[in-house]
Tab-separated table of N, CA and C and ligand atoms in Angstrom:
chain	number	residue	atom	x	y	z
A	357	MET	N	-94.522	-103.283	-16.273
A	357	MET	CA	-93.992	-102.696	-15.044
A	357	MET	C	-95.128	-102.535	-14.026
A	358	VAL	N	-94.921	-103.026	-12.834
A	358	VAL	CA	-95.915	-102.892	-11.776
A	358	VAL	C	-95.712	-101.542	-11.093
A	359	ARG	N	-96.764	-100.762	-11.047
A	359	ARG	CA	-96.651	-99.441	-10.434
A	359	ARG	C	-97.458	-99.324	-9.147
A	360	GLY	N	-98.290	-100.334	-8.888
A	360	GLY	CA	-99.067	-100.314	-7.653
A	360	GLY	C	-99.974	-99.106	-7.577
A	361	THR	N	-100.127	-98.574	-6.377
A	361	THR	CA	-101.017	-97.424	-6.208
A	361	THR	C	-100.424	-96.168	-6.845
A	362	GLY	N	-99.103	-96.150	-7.006
A	362	GLY	CA	-98.468	-95.005	-7.652
A	362	GLY	C	-97.773	-94.049	-6.705
A	363	GLY	N	-97.757	-94.368	-5.410
A	363	GLY	CA	-97.108	-93.481	-4.435
A	363	GLY	C	-95.631	-93.241	-4.732
A	364	PRO	N	-94.835	-94.298	-4.824
A	364	PRO	CA	-93.402	-94.093	-5.122
A	364	PRO	C	-93.180	-93.395	-6.475
A	365	TYR	N	-94.001	-93.738	-7.461
A	365	TYR	CA	-93.911	-93.090	-8.777
A	365	TYR	C	-94.162	-91.581	-8.637
A	366	ALA	N	-95.251	-91.213	-7.948
A	366	ALA	CA	-95.608	-89.795	-7.811
A	366	ALA	C	-94.530	-89.040	-7.048
A	367	MET	N	-93.955	-89.671	-6.006
A	367	MET	CA	-92.907	-88.992	-5.237
A	367	MET	C	-91.657	-88.810	-6.084
A	368	SER	N	-91.362	-89.764	-6.968
A	368	SER	CA	-90.179	-89.604	-7.817
A	368	SER	C	-90.379	-88.447	-8.798
A	369	VAL	N	-91.605	-88.252	-9.277
A	369	VAL	CA	-91.891	-87.111	-10.164
A	369	VAL	C	-91.684	-85.798	-9.394
A	370	VAL	N	-92.137	-85.774	-8.138
A	370	VAL	CA	-91.984	-84.575	-7.305
A	370	VAL	C	-90.498	-84.290	-7.029
A	371	HIS	N	-89.741	-85.340	-6.677
A	371	HIS	CA	-88.323	-85.130	-6.376
A	371	HIS	C	-87.556	-84.634	-7.601
A	372	ARG	N	-87.922	-85.135	-8.769
A	372	ARG	CA	-87.293	-84.682	-10.007
A	372	ARG	C	-87.599	-83.190	-10.230
A	373	ALA	N	-88.841	-82.795	-9.996
A	373	ALA	CA	-89.234	-81.390	-10.180
A	373	ALA	C	-88.486	-80.489	-9.190
A	374	ILE	N	-88.260	-80.971	-7.969
A	374	ILE	CA	-87.514	-80.192	-6.977
A	374	ILE	C	-86.057	-80.042	-7.429
A	375	ARG	N	-85.464	-81.144	-7.899
A	375	ARG	CA	-84.070	-81.092	-8.360
A	375	ARG	C	-83.893	-80.117	-9.521
A	376	ARG	N	-84.901	-80.070	-10.405
A	376	ARG	CA	-84.835	-79.162	-11.560
A	376	ARG	C	-85.182	-77.727	-11.207
A	377	GLY	N	-85.585	-77.497	-9.963
A	377	GLY	CA	-85.958	-76.149	-9.556
A	377	GLY	C	-87.358	-75.750	-9.989
A	378	GLU	N	-88.152	-76.700	-10.418
A	378	GLU	CA	-89.520	-76.409	-10.864
A	378	GLU	C	-90.503	-76.368	-9.698
A	379	LEU	N	-90.068	-76.924	-8.586
A	379	LEU	CA	-90.903	-76.980	-7.389
A	379	LEU	C	-89.996	-76.714	-6.200
A	380	LYS	N	-90.462	-75.848	-5.273
A	380	LYS	CA	-89.682	-75.592	-4.063
A	380	LYS	C	-89.743	-76.823	-3.153
A	381	ALA	N	-88.739	-76.990	-2.321
A	381	ALA	CA	-88.783	-78.074	-1.338
A	381	ALA	C	-89.965	-77.840	-0.398
A	382	ALA	N	-90.565	-78.910	0.056
A	382	ALA	CA	-91.740	-78.796	0.926
A	382	ALA	C	-91.432	-77.956	2.167
A	383	ALA	N	-90.202	-78.083	2.692
A	383	ALA	CA	-89.824	-77.378	3.919
A	383	ALA	C	-89.810	-75.857	3.741
A	384	GLU	N	-89.853	-75.372	2.519
A	384	GLU	CA	-89.904	-73.926	2.279
A	384	GLU	C	-91.329	-73.388	2.358
A	385	HIS	N	-92.271	-74.283	2.605
A	385	HIS	CA	-93.679	-73.886	2.695
A	385	HIS	C	-94.210	-74.098	4.110
A	386	GLN	N	-95.422	-73.559	4.310
A	386	GLN	CA	-96.162	-73.881	5.523
A	386	GLN	C	-97.180	-74.953	5.177
A	387	CYS	N	-97.557	-75.713	6.174
A	387	CYS	CA	-98.544	-76.772	5.982
A	387	CYS	C	-99.853	-76.160	5.464
A	388	ALA	N	-100.377	-76.751	4.398
A	388	ALA	CA	-101.611	-76.239	3.789
A	388	ALA	C	-102.806	-76.397	4.724
A	389	ASP	N	-102.703	-77.292	5.690
A	389	ASP	CA	-103.850	-77.548	6.567
A	389	ASP	C	-103.783	-76.802	7.895
A	390	CYS	N	-102.585	-76.740	8.525
A	390	CYS	CA	-102.512	-76.162	9.883
A	390	CYS	C	-101.607	-74.944	9.974
A	391	GLY	N	-100.817	-74.666	8.933
A	391	GLY	CA	-99.969	-73.482	8.953
A	391	GLY	C	-98.612	-73.654	9.613
A	392	LYS	N	-98.362	-74.815	10.241
A	392	LYS	CA	-97.026	-75.080	10.808
A	392	LYS	C	-96.054	-75.328	9.653
A	393	SER	N	-94.783	-75.549	9.977
A	393	SER	CA	-93.812	-75.827	8.925
A	393	SER	C	-94.164	-77.126	8.214
A	394	ALA	N	-94.137	-77.080	6.910
A	394	ALA	CA	-94.367	-78.304	6.139
A	394	ALA	C	-93.058	-79.071	6.038
A	395	ASN	N	-93.132	-80.380	5.881
A	395	ASN	CA	-91.907	-81.156	5.684
A	395	ASN	C	-92.087	-82.249	4.632
A	396	ARG	N	-93.201	-82.215	3.928
A	396	ARG	CA	-93.429	-83.194	2.855
A	396	ARG	C	-94.542	-82.697	1.956
A	397	TYR	N	-94.659	-83.336	0.801
A	397	TYR	CA	-95.772	-83.037	-0.096
A	397	TYR	C	-96.779	-84.167	-0.030
A	398	ASP	N	-98.031	-83.787	-0.088
A	398	ASP	CA	-99.110	-84.770	-0.083
A	398	ASP	C	-99.799	-84.769	-1.435
A	399	HIS	N	-100.051	-85.968	-1.919
A	399	HIS	CA	-100.857	-86.158	-3.129
A	399	HIS	C	-102.266	-86.542	-2.729
A	400	ARG	N	-103.242	-86.035	-3.430
A	400	ARG	CA	-104.624	-86.507	-3.277
A	400	ARG	C	-104.983	-87.447	-4.419
A	401	ASP	N	-104.184	-87.401	-5.497
A	401	ASP	CA	-104.466	-88.225	-6.672
A	401	ASP	C	-103.137	-88.537	-7.370
A	402	TYR	N	-102.732	-89.798	-7.313
A	402	TYR	CA	-101.441	-90.166	-7.899
A	402	TYR	C	-101.442	-90.081	-9.425
A	403	ASN	N	-102.622	-89.910	-10.023
A	403	ASN	CA	-102.677	-89.719	-11.477
A	403	ASN	C	-102.258	-88.297	-11.867
A	404	ALA	N	-102.149	-87.426	-10.881
A	404	ALA	CA	-101.702	-86.051	-11.112
A	404	ALA	C	-100.500	-85.819	-10.207
A	405	PRO	N	-99.330	-86.373	-10.553
A	405	PRO	CA	-98.194	-86.416	-9.617
A	405	PRO	C	-97.630	-85.061	-9.216
A	406	LEU	N	-97.880	-84.027	-10.005
A	406	LEU	CA	-97.356	-82.710	-9.636
A	406	LEU	C	-98.411	-81.829	-8.962
A	407	ARG	N	-99.582	-82.365	-8.748
A	407	ARG	CA	-100.601	-81.626	-8.000
A	407	ARG	C	-100.446	-82.032	-6.536
A	408	VAL	N	-99.719	-81.222	-5.791
A	408	VAL	CA	-99.361	-81.574	-4.413
A	408	VAL	C	-99.621	-80.403	-3.474
A	409	ASP	N	-99.787	-80.727	-2.209
A	409	ASP	CA	-99.903	-79.714	-1.164
A	409	ASP	C	-98.773	-79.939	-0.160
A	410	PRO	N	-98.089	-78.854	0.253
A	410	PRO	CA	-97.108	-79.014	1.331
A	410	PRO	C	-97.860	-79.241	2.646
A	411	VAL	N	-97.434	-80.214	3.407
A	411	VAL	CA	-98.101	-80.536	4.674
A	411	VAL	C	-97.069	-80.931	5.722
A	412	CYS	N	-97.516	-80.917	6.974
A	412	CYS	CA	-96.682	-81.435	8.057
A	412	CYS	C	-97.008	-82.927	8.231
A	413	HIS	N	-96.217	-83.599	9.044
A	413	HIS	CA	-96.385	-85.044	9.229
A	413	HIS	C	-97.783	-85.402	9.717
A	414	SER	N	-98.268	-84.702	10.749
A	414	SER	CA	-99.545	-85.129	11.334
A	414	SER	C	-100.715	-84.819	10.408
A	415	CYS	N	-100.674	-83.702	9.694
A	415	CYS	CA	-101.758	-83.428	8.747
A	415	CYS	C	-101.724	-84.424	7.595
A	416	ASN	N	-100.516	-84.813	7.177
A	416	ASN	CA	-100.402	-85.800	6.101
A	416	ASN	C	-101.074	-87.110	6.507
A	417	ALA	N	-100.830	-87.539	7.738
A	417	ALA	CA	-101.427	-88.788	8.223
A	417	ALA	C	-102.950	-88.651	8.300
A	418	ARG	N	-103.423	-87.475	8.676
A	418	ARG	CA	-104.861	-87.255	8.808
A	418	ARG	C	-105.568	-87.264	7.458
A	419	ARG	N	-104.859	-86.898	6.396
A	419	ARG	CA	-105.484	-86.794	5.078
A	419	ARG	C	-105.879	-88.148	4.485
A	420	GLY	N	-105.227	-89.199	4.893
A	420	GLY	CA	-105.589	-90.513	4.366
A	420	GLY	C	-105.036	-90.741	2.970
A	421	PRO	N	-105.416	-91.872	2.380
A	421	PRO	CA	-104.797	-92.293	1.121
A	421	PRO	C	-105.231	-91.457	-0.086
A	422	ALA	N	-104.333	-91.379	-1.054
A	422	ALA	CA	-104.621	-90.696	-2.315
A	422	ALA	C	-105.365	-91.641	-3.259
A	423	ILE	N	-105.933	-91.074	-4.293
A	423	ILE	CA	-106.544	-91.879	-5.352
A	423	ILE	C	-105.414	-92.630	-6.069
A	424	PRO	N	-105.553	-93.954	-6.218
A	424	PRO	CA	-104.473	-94.714	-6.857
A	424	PRO	C	-104.393	-94.455	-8.362
A	425	LEU	N	-103.280	-94.856	-8.924
A	425	LEU	CA	-103.102	-94.757	-10.376
A	425	LEU	C	-104.137	-95.608	-11.094
A	426	LYS	N	-104.584	-95.122	-12.239
A	426	LYS	CA	-105.440	-95.953	-13.090
A	426	LYS	C	-104.631	-97.197	-13.457
A	427	GLY	N	-105.249	-98.341	-13.349
A	427	GLY	CA	-104.538	-99.591	-13.618
A	427	GLY	C	-104.163	-100.337	-12.341
A	428	TYR	N	-104.294	-99.644	-11.212
A	428	TYR	CA	-103.936	-100.270	-9.940
A	428	TYR	C	-104.754	-101.528	-9.675
A	429	PHE	N	-106.064	-101.467	-9.931
A	429	PHE	CA	-106.919	-102.611	-9.579
A	429	PHE	C	-106.671	-103.799	-10.496
A	430	GLU	N	-106.300	-103.524	-11.734
A	430	GLU	CA	-105.931	-104.623	-12.632
A	430	GLU	C	-104.720	-105.367	-12.044
A	431	GLU	N	-103.742	-104.599	-11.546
A	431	GLU	CA	-102.568	-105.221	-10.929
A	431	GLU	C	-102.961	-105.971	-9.659
A	432	LEU	N	-103.829	-105.357	-8.879
A	432	LEU	CA	-104.249	-105.974	-7.614
A	432	LEU	C	-104.964	-107.305	-7.858
A	433	PHE	N	-105.934	-107.294	-8.765
A	433	PHE	CA	-106.722	-108.509	-8.988
A	433	PHE	C	-105.969	-109.570	-9.780
A	434	SER	N	-104.887	-109.209	-10.432
A	434	SER	CA	-104.097	-110.233	-11.111
A	434	SER	C	-102.957	-110.716	-10.219
A	435	GLY	N	-102.947	-110.247	-8.971
A	435	GLY	CA	-101.972	-110.748	-8.007
A	435	GLY	C	-100.591	-110.141	-8.141
A	436	LYS	N	-100.457	-109.055	-8.907
A	436	LYS	CA	-99.141	-108.443	-9.100
A	436	LYS	C	-98.807	-107.456	-7.996
A	437	TYR	N	-99.814	-107.071	-7.254
A	437	TYR	CA	-99.565	-106.046	-6.245
A	437	TYR	C	-100.282	-106.415	-4.962
A	438	MET	N	-99.670	-106.075	-3.855
A	438	MET	CA	-100.273	-106.393	-2.561
A	438	MET	C	-101.491	-105.513	-2.310
A	439	LEU	N	-102.355	-106.005	-1.491
A	439	LEU	CA	-103.566	-105.275	-1.147
A	439	LEU	C	-103.239	-104.025	-0.346
A	440	TRP	N	-103.830	-102.928	-0.725
A	440	TRP	CA	-103.658	-101.662	-0.033
A	440	TRP	C	-104.832	-100.775	-0.381
A	441	PRO	N	-105.378	-99.998	0.501
A	441	PRO	CA	-105.075	-99.991	1.938
A	441	PRO	C	-105.765	-101.146	2.648
A	442	ARG	N	-105.236	-101.534	3.783
A	442	ARG	CA	-105.786	-102.668	4.529
A	442	ARG	C	-106.804	-102.229	5.574
A	443	ARG	N	-106.719	-100.976	5.978
A	443	ARG	CA	-107.688	-100.499	6.975
A	443	ARG	C	-108.970	-100.078	6.278
A	444	LYS	N	-110.096	-100.571	6.767
A	444	LYS	CA	-111.386	-100.259	6.145
A	444	LYS	C	-111.628	-98.755	6.098
A	445	LYS	N	-111.251	-98.069	7.168
A	445	LYS	CA	-111.431	-96.622	7.242
A	445	LYS	C	-110.713	-95.929	6.072
A	446	ASP	N	-109.474	-96.335	5.809
A	446	ASP	CA	-108.699	-95.742	4.709
A	446	ASP	C	-109.290	-96.117	3.357
A	447	ALA	N	-109.684	-97.383	3.218
A	447	ALA	CA	-110.259	-97.839	1.950
A	447	ALA	C	-111.545	-97.089	1.642
A	448	THR	N	-112.358	-96.875	2.652
A	448	THR	CA	-113.628	-96.173	2.467
A	448	THR	C	-113.385	-94.740	2.001
A	449	ARG	N	-112.390	-94.082	2.603
A	449	ARG	CA	-112.059	-92.706	2.190
A	449	ARG	C	-111.501	-92.681	0.772
A	450	MET	N	-110.675	-93.651	0.440
A	450	MET	CA	-110.098	-93.710	-0.905
A	450	MET	C	-111.196	-93.918	-1.949
A	451	LEU	N	-112.115	-94.838	-1.676
A	451	LEU	CA	-113.194	-95.119	-2.623
A	451	LEU	C	-114.096	-93.904	-2.801
A	452	ALA	N	-114.344	-93.181	-1.719
A	452	ALA	CA	-115.168	-91.968	-1.815
A	452	ALA	C	-114.472	-90.929	-2.693
A	453	ALA	N	-113.146	-90.780	-2.505
A	453	ALA	CA	-112.388	-89.821	-3.318
A	453	ALA	C	-112.401	-90.220	-4.795
A	454	MET	N	-112.432	-91.533	-5.040
A	454	MET	CA	-112.471	-92.038	-6.417
A	454	MET	C	-113.853	-91.872	-7.038
A	455	GLY	N	-114.856	-91.599	-6.211
A	455	GLY	CA	-116.217	-91.485	-6.713
A	455	GLY	C	-116.849	-92.827	-7.012
A	456	VAL	N	-116.343	-93.875	-6.365
A	456	VAL	CA	-116.875	-95.218	-6.573
A	456	VAL	C	-117.799	-95.561	-5.409
A	457	ASP	N	-118.967	-96.055	-5.740
A	457	ASP	CA	-119.961	-96.357	-4.709
A	457	ASP	C	-119.858	-97.828	-4.291
A	458	ILE	N	-119.032	-98.069	-3.276
A	458	ILE	CA	-118.845	-99.424	-2.766
A	458	ILE	C	-119.065	-99.393	-1.263
A	459	ASP	N	-119.883	-100.298	-0.781
A	459	ASP	CA	-120.213	-100.330	0.638
A	459	ASP	C	-119.393	-101.414	1.335
A	460	LEU	N	-118.437	-100.983	2.159
A	460	LEU	CA	-117.587	-101.929	2.890
A	460	LEU	C	-118.063	-102.091	4.333
A	461	SER	N	-119.250	-101.587	4.652
A	461	SER	CA	-119.676	-101.569	6.053
A	461	SER	C	-119.783	-102.976	6.654
A	462	GLY	N	-120.013	-103.988	5.823
A	462	GLY	CA	-120.090	-105.350	6.343
A	462	GLY	C	-118.742	-106.020	6.529
A	463	ALA	N	-117.682	-105.368	6.074
A	463	ALA	CA	-116.339	-105.962	6.155
A	463	ALA	C	-115.703	-105.633	7.504
A	464	PRO	N	-114.725	-106.432	7.927
A	464	PRO	CA	-114.023	-106.131	9.186
A	464	PRO	C	-113.104	-104.925	9.023
A	465	ASP	N	-112.574	-104.410	10.132
A	465	ASP	CA	-111.710	-103.234	10.079
A	465	ASP	C	-110.411	-103.487	9.316
A	466	ARG	N	-109.927	-104.734	9.393
A	466	ARG	CA	-108.720	-105.100	8.643
A	466	ARG	C	-109.179	-105.875	7.412
A	467	LEU	N	-109.018	-105.276	6.256
A	467	LEU	CA	-109.512	-105.899	5.026
A	467	LEU	C	-108.550	-106.952	4.518
A	468	LYS	N	-109.141	-107.984	3.924
A	468	LYS	CA	-108.363	-108.993	3.217
A	468	LYS	C	-108.774	-108.930	1.754
A	469	PHE	N	-108.022	-109.602	0.936
A	469	PHE	CA	-108.283	-109.602	-0.502
A	469	PHE	C	-109.726	-110.002	-0.797
A	470	GLU	N	-110.224	-110.985	-0.048
A	470	GLU	CA	-111.585	-111.495	-0.308
A	470	GLU	C	-112.661	-110.421	-0.155
A	471	HIS	N	-112.379	-109.393	0.658
A	471	HIS	CA	-113.364	-108.330	0.845
A	471	HIS	C	-113.469	-107.395	-0.356
A	472	TRP	N	-112.437	-107.418	-1.212
A	472	TRP	CA	-112.450	-106.588	-2.427
A	472	TRP	C	-113.065	-107.343	-3.603
A	473	LEU	N	-113.013	-108.654	-3.538
A	473	LEU	CA	-113.438	-109.472	-4.692
A	473	LEU	C	-114.863	-109.181	-5.188
A	474	PRO	N	-115.854	-108.979	-4.286
A	474	PRO	CA	-117.207	-108.711	-4.800
A	474	PRO	C	-117.271	-107.435	-5.647
A	475	PHE	N	-116.271	-106.572	-5.538
A	475	PHE	CA	-116.298	-105.274	-6.219
A	475	PHE	C	-115.325	-105.221	-7.397
A	476	LYS	N	-114.813	-106.395	-7.766
A	476	LYS	CA	-113.795	-106.467	-8.815
A	476	LYS	C	-114.238	-105.762	-10.097
A	477	GLU	N	-115.452	-106.062	-10.538
A	477	GLU	CA	-115.928	-105.518	-11.817
A	477	GLU	C	-115.976	-103.984	-11.788
A	478	VAL	N	-116.540	-103.447	-10.707
A	478	VAL	CA	-116.658	-101.989	-10.563
A	478	VAL	C	-115.271	-101.333	-10.550
A	479	LEU	N	-114.332	-101.956	-9.836
A	479	LEU	CA	-112.991	-101.369	-9.695
A	479	LEU	C	-112.207	-101.461	-10.997
A	480	LEU	N	-112.360	-102.562	-11.731
A	480	LEU	CA	-111.674	-102.676	-13.019
A	480	LEU	C	-112.266	-101.678	-14.012
A	481	GLU	N	-113.545	-101.414	-13.886
A	481	GLU	CA	-114.192	-100.407	-14.737
A	481	GLU	C	-113.614	-99.012	-14.415
A	482	TRP	N	-113.413	-98.741	-13.135
A	482	TRP	CA	-112.828	-97.451	-12.726
A	482	TRP	C	-111.431	-97.278	-13.334
A	483	ASP	N	-110.644	-98.375	-13.332
A	483	ASP	CA	-109.299	-98.363	-13.931
A	483	ASP	C	-109.317	-97.786	-15.340
A	484	CYS	N	-110.375	-98.083	-16.081
A	484	CYS	CA	-110.452	-97.728	-17.501
A	484	CYS	C	-111.232	-96.440	-17.740
A	485	SER	N	-111.747	-95.850	-16.678
A	485	SER	CA	-112.596	-94.665	-16.865
A	485	SER	C	-111.751	-93.410	-17.101
B	993	LIG	ZN1	-100.208	-79.490	9.368
C-alpha cells in the first residue's frame, strides 16, 4: 500500500478519533499560534498522527510541511509516489524538522526529482531510523 507522506493517513486517524469522541473538533479550540478560532488540526510529524495542534488556515499554511511517514522516501525513489514538497523552501524546512543535514541551496526554487537523487542514500537511511 502506498501511503506517501502520510497526510491523508494522519487526517483519517484524526477524523476517526473525533467521531469516537476521543478528540474535540478543531473548531472547538483556538488556534495554537495566534489565538483566533481554529478550523483544522495541524500535524508536525505524520508518524504521530494523534499529536496535533488546532490552528487557523493562515497559521497552518505558515507552519509548512510535516515530517513524512517513515518509508516515504523508499516509495518516492521507487517511483510509487510523486515528488513532494516541490518548493525548495518547504523541502528545506521539512528536512530540518527531520534532522537530516541536506544542503539544497544549489537547487532551484522549484525542485525536480533529480534534485533529490544525490541525497537518496541519506533519505533511505532516515526511512529506517
Ligand atoms: Zn492562527
